[in-house]
PDB file of C-alpha atoms in Angstrom:
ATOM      1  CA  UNK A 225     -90.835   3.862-123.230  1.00 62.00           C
ATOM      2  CA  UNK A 226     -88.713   3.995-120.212  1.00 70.00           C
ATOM      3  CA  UNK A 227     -86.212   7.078-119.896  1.00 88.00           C
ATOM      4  CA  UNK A 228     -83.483   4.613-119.618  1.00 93.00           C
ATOM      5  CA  UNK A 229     -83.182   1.172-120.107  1.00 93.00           C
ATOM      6  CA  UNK A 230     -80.839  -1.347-119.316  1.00 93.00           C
ATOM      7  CA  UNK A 231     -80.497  -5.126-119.812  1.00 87.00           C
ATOM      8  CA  UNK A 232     -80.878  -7.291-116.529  1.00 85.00           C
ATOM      9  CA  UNK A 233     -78.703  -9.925-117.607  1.00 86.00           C
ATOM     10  CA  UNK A 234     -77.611 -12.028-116.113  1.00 92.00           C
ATOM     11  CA  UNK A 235     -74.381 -12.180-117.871  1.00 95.00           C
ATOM     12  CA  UNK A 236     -72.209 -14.847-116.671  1.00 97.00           C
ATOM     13  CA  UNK A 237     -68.582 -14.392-118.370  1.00 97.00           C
ATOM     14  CA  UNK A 238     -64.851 -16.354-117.198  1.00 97.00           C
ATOM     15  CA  UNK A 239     -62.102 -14.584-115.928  1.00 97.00           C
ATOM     16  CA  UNK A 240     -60.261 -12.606-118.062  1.00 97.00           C
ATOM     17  CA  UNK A 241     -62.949 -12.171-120.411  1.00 97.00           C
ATOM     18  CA  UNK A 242     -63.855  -8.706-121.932  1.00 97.00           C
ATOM     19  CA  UNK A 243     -67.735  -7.019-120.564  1.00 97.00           C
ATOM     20  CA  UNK A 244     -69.553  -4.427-122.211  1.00 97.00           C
ATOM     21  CA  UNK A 245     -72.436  -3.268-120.531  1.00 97.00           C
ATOM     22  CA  UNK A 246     -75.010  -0.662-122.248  1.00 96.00           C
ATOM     23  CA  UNK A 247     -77.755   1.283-121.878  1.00 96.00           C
ATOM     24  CA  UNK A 248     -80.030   3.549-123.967  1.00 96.00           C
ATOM     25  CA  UNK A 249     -82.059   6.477-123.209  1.00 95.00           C
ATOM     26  CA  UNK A 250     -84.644   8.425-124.663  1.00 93.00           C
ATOM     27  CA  UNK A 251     -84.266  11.746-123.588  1.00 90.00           C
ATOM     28  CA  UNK A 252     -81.405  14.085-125.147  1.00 89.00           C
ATOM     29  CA  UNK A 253     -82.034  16.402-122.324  1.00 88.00           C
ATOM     30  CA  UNK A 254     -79.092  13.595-120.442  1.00 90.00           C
ATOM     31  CA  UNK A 255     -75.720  15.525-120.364  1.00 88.00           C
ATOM     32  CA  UNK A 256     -73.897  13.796-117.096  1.00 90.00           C
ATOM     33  CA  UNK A 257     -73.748   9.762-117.388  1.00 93.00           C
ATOM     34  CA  UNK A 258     -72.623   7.499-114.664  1.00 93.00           C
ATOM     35  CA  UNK A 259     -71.562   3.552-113.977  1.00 96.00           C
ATOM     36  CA  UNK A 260     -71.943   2.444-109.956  1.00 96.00           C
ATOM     37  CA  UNK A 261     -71.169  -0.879-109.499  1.00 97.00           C
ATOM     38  CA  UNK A 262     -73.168  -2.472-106.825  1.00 95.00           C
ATOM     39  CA  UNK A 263     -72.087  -5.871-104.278  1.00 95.00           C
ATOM     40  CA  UNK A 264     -75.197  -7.774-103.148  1.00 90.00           C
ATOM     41  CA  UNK A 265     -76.375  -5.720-100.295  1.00 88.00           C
ATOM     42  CA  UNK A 266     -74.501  -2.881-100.091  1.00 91.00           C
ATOM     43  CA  UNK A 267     -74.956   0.259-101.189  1.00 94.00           C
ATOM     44  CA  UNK A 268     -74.203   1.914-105.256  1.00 95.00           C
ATOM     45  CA  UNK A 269     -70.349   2.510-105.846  1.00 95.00           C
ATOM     46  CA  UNK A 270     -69.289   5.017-108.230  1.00 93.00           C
ATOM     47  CA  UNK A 271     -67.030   4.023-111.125  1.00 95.00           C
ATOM     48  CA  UNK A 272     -66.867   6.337-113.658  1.00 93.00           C
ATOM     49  CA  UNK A 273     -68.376   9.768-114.181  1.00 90.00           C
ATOM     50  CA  UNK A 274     -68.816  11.336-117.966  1.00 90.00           C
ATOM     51  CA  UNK A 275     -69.971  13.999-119.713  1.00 84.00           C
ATOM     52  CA  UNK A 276     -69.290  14.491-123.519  1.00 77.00           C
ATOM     53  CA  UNK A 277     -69.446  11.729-126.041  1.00 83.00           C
ATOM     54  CA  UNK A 278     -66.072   9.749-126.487  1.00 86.00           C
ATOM     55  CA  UNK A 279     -64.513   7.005-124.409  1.00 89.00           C
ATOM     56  CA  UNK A 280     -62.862   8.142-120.772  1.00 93.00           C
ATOM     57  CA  UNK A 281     -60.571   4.660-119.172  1.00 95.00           C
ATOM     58  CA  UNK A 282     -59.832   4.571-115.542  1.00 94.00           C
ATOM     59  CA  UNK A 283     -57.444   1.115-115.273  1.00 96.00           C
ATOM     60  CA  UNK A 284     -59.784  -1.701-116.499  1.00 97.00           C
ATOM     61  CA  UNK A 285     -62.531   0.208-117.028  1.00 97.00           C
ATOM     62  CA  UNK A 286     -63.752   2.219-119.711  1.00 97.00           C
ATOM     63  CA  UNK A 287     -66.815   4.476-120.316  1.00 96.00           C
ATOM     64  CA  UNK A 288     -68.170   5.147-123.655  1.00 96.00           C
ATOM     65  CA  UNK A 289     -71.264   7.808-124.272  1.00 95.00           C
ATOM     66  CA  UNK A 290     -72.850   8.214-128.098  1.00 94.00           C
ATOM     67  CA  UNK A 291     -74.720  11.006-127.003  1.00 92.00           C
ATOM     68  CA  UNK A 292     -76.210  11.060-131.032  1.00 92.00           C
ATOM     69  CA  UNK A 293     -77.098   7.593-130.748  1.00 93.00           C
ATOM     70  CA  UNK A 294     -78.772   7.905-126.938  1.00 94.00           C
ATOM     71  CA  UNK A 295     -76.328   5.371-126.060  1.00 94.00           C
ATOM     72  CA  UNK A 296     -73.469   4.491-123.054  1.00 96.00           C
ATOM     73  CA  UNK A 297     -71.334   1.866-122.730  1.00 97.00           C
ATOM     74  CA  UNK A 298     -68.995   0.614-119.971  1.00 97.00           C
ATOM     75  CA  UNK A 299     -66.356  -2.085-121.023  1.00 97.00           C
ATOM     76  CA  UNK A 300     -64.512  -3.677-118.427  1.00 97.00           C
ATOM     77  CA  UNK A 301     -60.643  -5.595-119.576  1.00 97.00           C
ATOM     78  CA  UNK A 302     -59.194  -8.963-117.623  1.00 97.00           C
ATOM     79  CA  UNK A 303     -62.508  -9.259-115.937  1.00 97.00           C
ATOM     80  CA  UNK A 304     -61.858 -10.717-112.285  1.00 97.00           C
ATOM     81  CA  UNK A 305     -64.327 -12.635-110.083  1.00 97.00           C
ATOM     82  CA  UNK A 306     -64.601  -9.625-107.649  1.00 97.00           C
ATOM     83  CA  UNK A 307     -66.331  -7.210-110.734  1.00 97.00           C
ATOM     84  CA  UNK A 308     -68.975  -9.985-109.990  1.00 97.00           C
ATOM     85  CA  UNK A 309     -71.713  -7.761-108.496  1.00 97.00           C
ATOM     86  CA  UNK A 310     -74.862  -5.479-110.311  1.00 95.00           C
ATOM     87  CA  UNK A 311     -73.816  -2.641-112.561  1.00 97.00           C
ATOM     88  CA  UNK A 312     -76.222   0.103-112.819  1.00 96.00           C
ATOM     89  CA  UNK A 313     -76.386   3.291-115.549  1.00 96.00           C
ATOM     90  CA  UNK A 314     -77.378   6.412-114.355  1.00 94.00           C
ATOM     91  CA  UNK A 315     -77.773   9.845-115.977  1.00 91.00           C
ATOM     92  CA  UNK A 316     -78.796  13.311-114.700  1.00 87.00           C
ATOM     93  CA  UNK A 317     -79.589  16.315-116.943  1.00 83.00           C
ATOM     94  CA  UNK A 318     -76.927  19.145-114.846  1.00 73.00           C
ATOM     95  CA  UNK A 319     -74.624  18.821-112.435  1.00 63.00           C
ATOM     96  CA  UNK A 320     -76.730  21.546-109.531  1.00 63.00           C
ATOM     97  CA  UNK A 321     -78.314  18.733-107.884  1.00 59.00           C
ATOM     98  CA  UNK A 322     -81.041  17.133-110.256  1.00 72.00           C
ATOM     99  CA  UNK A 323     -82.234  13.831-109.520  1.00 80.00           C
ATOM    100  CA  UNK A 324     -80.016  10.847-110.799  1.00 86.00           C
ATOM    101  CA  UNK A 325     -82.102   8.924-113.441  1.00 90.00           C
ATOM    102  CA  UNK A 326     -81.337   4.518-113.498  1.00 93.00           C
ATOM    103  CA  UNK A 327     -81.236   1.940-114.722  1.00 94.00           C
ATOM    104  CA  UNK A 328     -82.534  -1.333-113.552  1.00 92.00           C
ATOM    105  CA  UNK A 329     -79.041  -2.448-113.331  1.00 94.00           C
ATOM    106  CA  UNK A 330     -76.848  -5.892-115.056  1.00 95.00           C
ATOM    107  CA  UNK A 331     -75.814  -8.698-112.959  1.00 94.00           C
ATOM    108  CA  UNK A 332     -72.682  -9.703-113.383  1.00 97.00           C
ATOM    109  CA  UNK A 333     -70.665 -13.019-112.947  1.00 97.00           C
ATOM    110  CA  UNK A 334     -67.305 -13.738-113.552  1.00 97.00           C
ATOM    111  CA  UNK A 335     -66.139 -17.125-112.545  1.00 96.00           C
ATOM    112  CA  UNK A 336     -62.643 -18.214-112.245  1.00 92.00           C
TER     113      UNK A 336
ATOM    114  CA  UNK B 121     -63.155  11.105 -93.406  1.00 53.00           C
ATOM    115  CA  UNK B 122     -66.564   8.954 -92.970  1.00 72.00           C
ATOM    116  CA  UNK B 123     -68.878   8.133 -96.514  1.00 91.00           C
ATOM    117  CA  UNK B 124     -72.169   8.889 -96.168  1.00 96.00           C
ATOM    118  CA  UNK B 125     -73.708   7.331 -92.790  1.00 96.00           C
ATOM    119  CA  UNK B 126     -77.066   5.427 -92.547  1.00 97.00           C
ATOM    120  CA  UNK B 127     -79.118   4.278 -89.643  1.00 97.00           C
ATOM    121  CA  UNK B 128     -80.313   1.799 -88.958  1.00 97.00           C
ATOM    122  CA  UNK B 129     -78.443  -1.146 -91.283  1.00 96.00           C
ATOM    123  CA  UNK B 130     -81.547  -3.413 -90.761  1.00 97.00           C
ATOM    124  CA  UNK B 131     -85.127  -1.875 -89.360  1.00 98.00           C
ATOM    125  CA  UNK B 132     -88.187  -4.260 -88.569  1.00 98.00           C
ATOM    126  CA  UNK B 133     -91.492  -2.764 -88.252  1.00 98.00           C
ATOM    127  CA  UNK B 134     -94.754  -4.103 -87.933  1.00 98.00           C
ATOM    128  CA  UNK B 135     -98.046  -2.723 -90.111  1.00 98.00           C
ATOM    129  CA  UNK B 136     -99.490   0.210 -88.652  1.00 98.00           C
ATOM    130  CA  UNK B 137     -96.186   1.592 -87.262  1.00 98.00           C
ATOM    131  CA  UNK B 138     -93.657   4.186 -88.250  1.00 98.00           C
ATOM    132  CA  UNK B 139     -90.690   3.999 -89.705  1.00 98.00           C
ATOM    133  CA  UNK B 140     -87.366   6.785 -89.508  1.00 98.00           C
ATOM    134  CA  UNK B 141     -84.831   6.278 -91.514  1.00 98.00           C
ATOM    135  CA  UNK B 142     -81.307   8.653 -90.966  1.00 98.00           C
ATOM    136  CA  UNK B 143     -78.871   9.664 -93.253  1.00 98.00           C
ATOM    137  CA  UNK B 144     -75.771  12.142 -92.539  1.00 97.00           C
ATOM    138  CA  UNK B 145     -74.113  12.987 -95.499  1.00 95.00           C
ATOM    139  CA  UNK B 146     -70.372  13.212 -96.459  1.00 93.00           C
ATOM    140  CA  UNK B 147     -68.869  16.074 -94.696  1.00 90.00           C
ATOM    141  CA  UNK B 148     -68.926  19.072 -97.299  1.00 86.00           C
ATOM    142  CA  UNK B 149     -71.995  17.502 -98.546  1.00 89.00           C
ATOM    143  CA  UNK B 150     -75.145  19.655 -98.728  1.00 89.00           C
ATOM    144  CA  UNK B 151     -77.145  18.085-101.168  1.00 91.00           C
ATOM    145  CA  UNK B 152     -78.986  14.884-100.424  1.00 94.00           C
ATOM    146  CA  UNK B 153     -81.268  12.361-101.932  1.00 94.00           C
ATOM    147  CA  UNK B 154     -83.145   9.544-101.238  1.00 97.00           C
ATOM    148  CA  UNK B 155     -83.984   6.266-102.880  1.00 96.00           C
ATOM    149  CA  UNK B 156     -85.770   2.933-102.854  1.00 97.00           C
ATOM    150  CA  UNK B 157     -84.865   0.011-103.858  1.00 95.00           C
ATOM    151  CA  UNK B 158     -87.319  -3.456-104.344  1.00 89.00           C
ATOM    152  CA  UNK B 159     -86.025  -6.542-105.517  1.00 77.00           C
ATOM    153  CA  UNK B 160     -85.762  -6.874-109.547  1.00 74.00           C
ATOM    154  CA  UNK B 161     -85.704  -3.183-109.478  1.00 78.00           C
ATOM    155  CA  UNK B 162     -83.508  -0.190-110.099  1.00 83.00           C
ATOM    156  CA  UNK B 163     -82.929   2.545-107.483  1.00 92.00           C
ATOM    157  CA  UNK B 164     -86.161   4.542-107.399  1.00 93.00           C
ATOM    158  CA  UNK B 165     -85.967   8.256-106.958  1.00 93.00           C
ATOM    159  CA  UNK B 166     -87.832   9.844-104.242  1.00 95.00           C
ATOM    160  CA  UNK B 167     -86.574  12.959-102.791  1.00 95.00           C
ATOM    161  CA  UNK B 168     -84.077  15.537-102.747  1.00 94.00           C
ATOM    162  CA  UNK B 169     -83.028  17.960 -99.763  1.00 94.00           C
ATOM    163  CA  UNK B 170     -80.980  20.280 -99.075  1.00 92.00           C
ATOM    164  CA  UNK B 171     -80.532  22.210 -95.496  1.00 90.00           C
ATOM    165  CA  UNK B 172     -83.944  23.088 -94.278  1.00 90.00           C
ATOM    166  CA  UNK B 173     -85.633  23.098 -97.663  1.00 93.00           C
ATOM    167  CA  UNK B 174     -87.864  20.305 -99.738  1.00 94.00           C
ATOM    168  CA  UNK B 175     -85.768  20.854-103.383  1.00 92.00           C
ATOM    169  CA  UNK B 176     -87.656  17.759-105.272  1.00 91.00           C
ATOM    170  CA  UNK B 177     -90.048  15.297-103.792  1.00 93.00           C
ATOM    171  CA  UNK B 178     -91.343  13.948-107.299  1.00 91.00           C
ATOM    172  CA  UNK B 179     -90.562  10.560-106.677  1.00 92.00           C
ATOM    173  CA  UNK B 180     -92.370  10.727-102.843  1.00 95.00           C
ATOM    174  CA  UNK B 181     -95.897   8.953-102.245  1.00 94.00           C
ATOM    175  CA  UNK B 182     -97.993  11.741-101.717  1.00 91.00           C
ATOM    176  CA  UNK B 183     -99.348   9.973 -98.258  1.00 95.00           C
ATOM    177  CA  UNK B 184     -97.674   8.296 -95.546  1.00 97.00           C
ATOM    178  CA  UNK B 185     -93.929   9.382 -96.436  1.00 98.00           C
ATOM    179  CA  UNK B 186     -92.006  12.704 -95.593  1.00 97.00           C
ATOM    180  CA  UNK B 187     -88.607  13.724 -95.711  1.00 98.00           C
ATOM    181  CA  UNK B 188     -86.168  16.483 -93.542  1.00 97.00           C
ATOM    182  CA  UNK B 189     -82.744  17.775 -93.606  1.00 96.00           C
ATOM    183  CA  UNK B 190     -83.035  19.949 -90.457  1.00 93.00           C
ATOM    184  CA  UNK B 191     -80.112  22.412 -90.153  1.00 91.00           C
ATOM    185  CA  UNK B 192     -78.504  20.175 -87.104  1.00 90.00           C
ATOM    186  CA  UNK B 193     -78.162  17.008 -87.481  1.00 93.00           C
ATOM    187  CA  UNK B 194     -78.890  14.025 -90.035  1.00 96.00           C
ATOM    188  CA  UNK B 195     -81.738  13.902 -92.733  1.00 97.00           C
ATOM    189  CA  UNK B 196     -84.627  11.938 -91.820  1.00 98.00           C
ATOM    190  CA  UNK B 197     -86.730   9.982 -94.198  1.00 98.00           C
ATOM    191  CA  UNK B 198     -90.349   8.996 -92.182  1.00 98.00           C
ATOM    192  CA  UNK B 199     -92.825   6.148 -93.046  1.00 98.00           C
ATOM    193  CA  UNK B 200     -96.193   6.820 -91.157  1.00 98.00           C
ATOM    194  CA  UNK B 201     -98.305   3.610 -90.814  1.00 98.00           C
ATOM    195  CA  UNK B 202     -95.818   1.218 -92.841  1.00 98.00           C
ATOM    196  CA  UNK B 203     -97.572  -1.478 -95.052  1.00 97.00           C
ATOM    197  CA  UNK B 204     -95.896  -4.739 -96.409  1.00 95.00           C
ATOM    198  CA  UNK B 205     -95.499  -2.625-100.110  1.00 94.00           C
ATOM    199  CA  UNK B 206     -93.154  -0.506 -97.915  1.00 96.00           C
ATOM    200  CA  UNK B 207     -90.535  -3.512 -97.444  1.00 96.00           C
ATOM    201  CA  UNK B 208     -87.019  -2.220 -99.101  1.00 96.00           C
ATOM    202  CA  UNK B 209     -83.743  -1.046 -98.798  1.00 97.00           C
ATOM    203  CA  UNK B 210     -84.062   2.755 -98.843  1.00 98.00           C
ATOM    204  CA  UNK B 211     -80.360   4.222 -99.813  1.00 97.00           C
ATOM    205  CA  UNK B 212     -78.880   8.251 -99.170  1.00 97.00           C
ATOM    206  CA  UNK B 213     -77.409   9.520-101.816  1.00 94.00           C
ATOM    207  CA  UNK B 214     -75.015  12.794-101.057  1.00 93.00           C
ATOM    208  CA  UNK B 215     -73.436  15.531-103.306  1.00 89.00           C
ATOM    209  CA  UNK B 216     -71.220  18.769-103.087  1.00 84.00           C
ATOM    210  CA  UNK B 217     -73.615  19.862-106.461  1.00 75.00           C
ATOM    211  CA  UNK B 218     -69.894  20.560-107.987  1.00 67.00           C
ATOM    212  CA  UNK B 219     -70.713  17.641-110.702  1.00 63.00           C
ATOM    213  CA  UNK B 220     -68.367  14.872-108.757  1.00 66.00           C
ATOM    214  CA  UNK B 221     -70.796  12.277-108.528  1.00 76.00           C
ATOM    215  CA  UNK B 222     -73.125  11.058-105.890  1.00 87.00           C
ATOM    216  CA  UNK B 223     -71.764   9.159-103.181  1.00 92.00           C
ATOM    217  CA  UNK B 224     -74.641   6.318-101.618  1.00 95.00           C
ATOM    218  CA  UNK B 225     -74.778   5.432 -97.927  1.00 96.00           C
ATOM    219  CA  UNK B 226     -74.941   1.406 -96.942  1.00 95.00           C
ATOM    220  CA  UNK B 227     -78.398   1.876 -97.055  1.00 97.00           C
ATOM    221  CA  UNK B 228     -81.427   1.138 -94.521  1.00 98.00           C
ATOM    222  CA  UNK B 229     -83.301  -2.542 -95.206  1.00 97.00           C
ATOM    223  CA  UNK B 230     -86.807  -2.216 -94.108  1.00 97.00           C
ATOM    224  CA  UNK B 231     -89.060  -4.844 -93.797  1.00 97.00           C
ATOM    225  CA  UNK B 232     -92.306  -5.263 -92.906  1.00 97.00           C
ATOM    226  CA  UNK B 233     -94.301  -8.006 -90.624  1.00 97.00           C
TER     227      UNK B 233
END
């Protein structure tokens, strides 16, 4: 079993639509979970950055973590055709420098 | 107030040759990491520096591939005798180790002839 795992999608949605986009892991040893948002050949943006289980929002976006269930969720409102680009899950086990852990990532298309 | 800087964007190389890859992290950055990347893939850990010292190189083939973050100057991530397998985009990641997040350079695209 991979340490996390992540569907590839694609996921093709219209504008305006709602997105969730999950992942699992396998490892409880996770305490820091993260959403970058990547364009076609660039390099990983960070979105959102969380640590306990609950929901954080920042604008559109929100970030859920079910730390119980091994189990994060991003959720993105009034999806636009520029969120069209890879989403990727990542997860570290402390904040002094460990490794970040990914997922394969979720394409993403929102068409107008 | 630059992001993290990579070098080159784009970096041809035929088999047999070498391959050096630069990063310079955020300013007030002294953590960095590196990462591949192949198509239908997730970023791929390889190696984490910080100034003058190897932290974590778990995720480093154990021949051909070594990594630096001299004390001057940017990190350097070295290929030795590239092969085709080698083709990628190799990103820099960069953190303060204060738990804000890593912040990823543009990223190098190797590829191999």
């Amino acid at each position: 079993q991979k340490e996390v795992e992540q569907d590839p999608g694609p996921l093709s949605v219209p504008e305006g639509a709602i997105v969730s986009l999950n992942c699992t892991y396998s490892n409880s040893a996770f305490q820091y979970f993260m959403w970058y948002r990547q364009y076609s050949r660039k390099g990983p943006e960070l979105l959102m950055y969380t640590y306990s289980s609950g929901n954080k929002e920042d604008g559109r976006f929100t970030a859920q973590v079910d730390k119980s269930s091994k189990y994060i969720s991003l959720f993105i409102r009034d999806s636009q055709p520029s969120d069209s680009a890879t989403y990727l899950c990542a997860m570290i086990f402390n904040q002094a420098g460990t490794a970040l852990i990914f997922g394969k990532g979720t394409t993403l298309s929102v068409s107008s | 107030n630059a992001g993290v800087m990579q070098n080159p964007r784009h970096l041809v190389r035929r088999r047999g040759q070498e391959a050096r890859l630069r990063c310079s992290p955020m300013k007030g950055h002294s953590h960095v990491y590196w990462y591949r990347q192949l198509p239908e893939e997730g970023l791929k850990f390889m190696v984490y520096l910080q100034k003058e010292n190897i932290i974590d190189e778990s995720g480093m083939p154990k021949e051909r591939f070594s990594a630096e973050f001299p004390k001057e100057g940017p990190s350097i991530l070295r290929i030795q005798q590239v092969v085709r397998g080698d083709s990628a985009a190799y990103f820099c990641a960069s953190s303060s180790g204060q738990g804000n997040g890593y912040t990823f350079g543009s990223g190098t695209r190797l590829t191999v002839v």
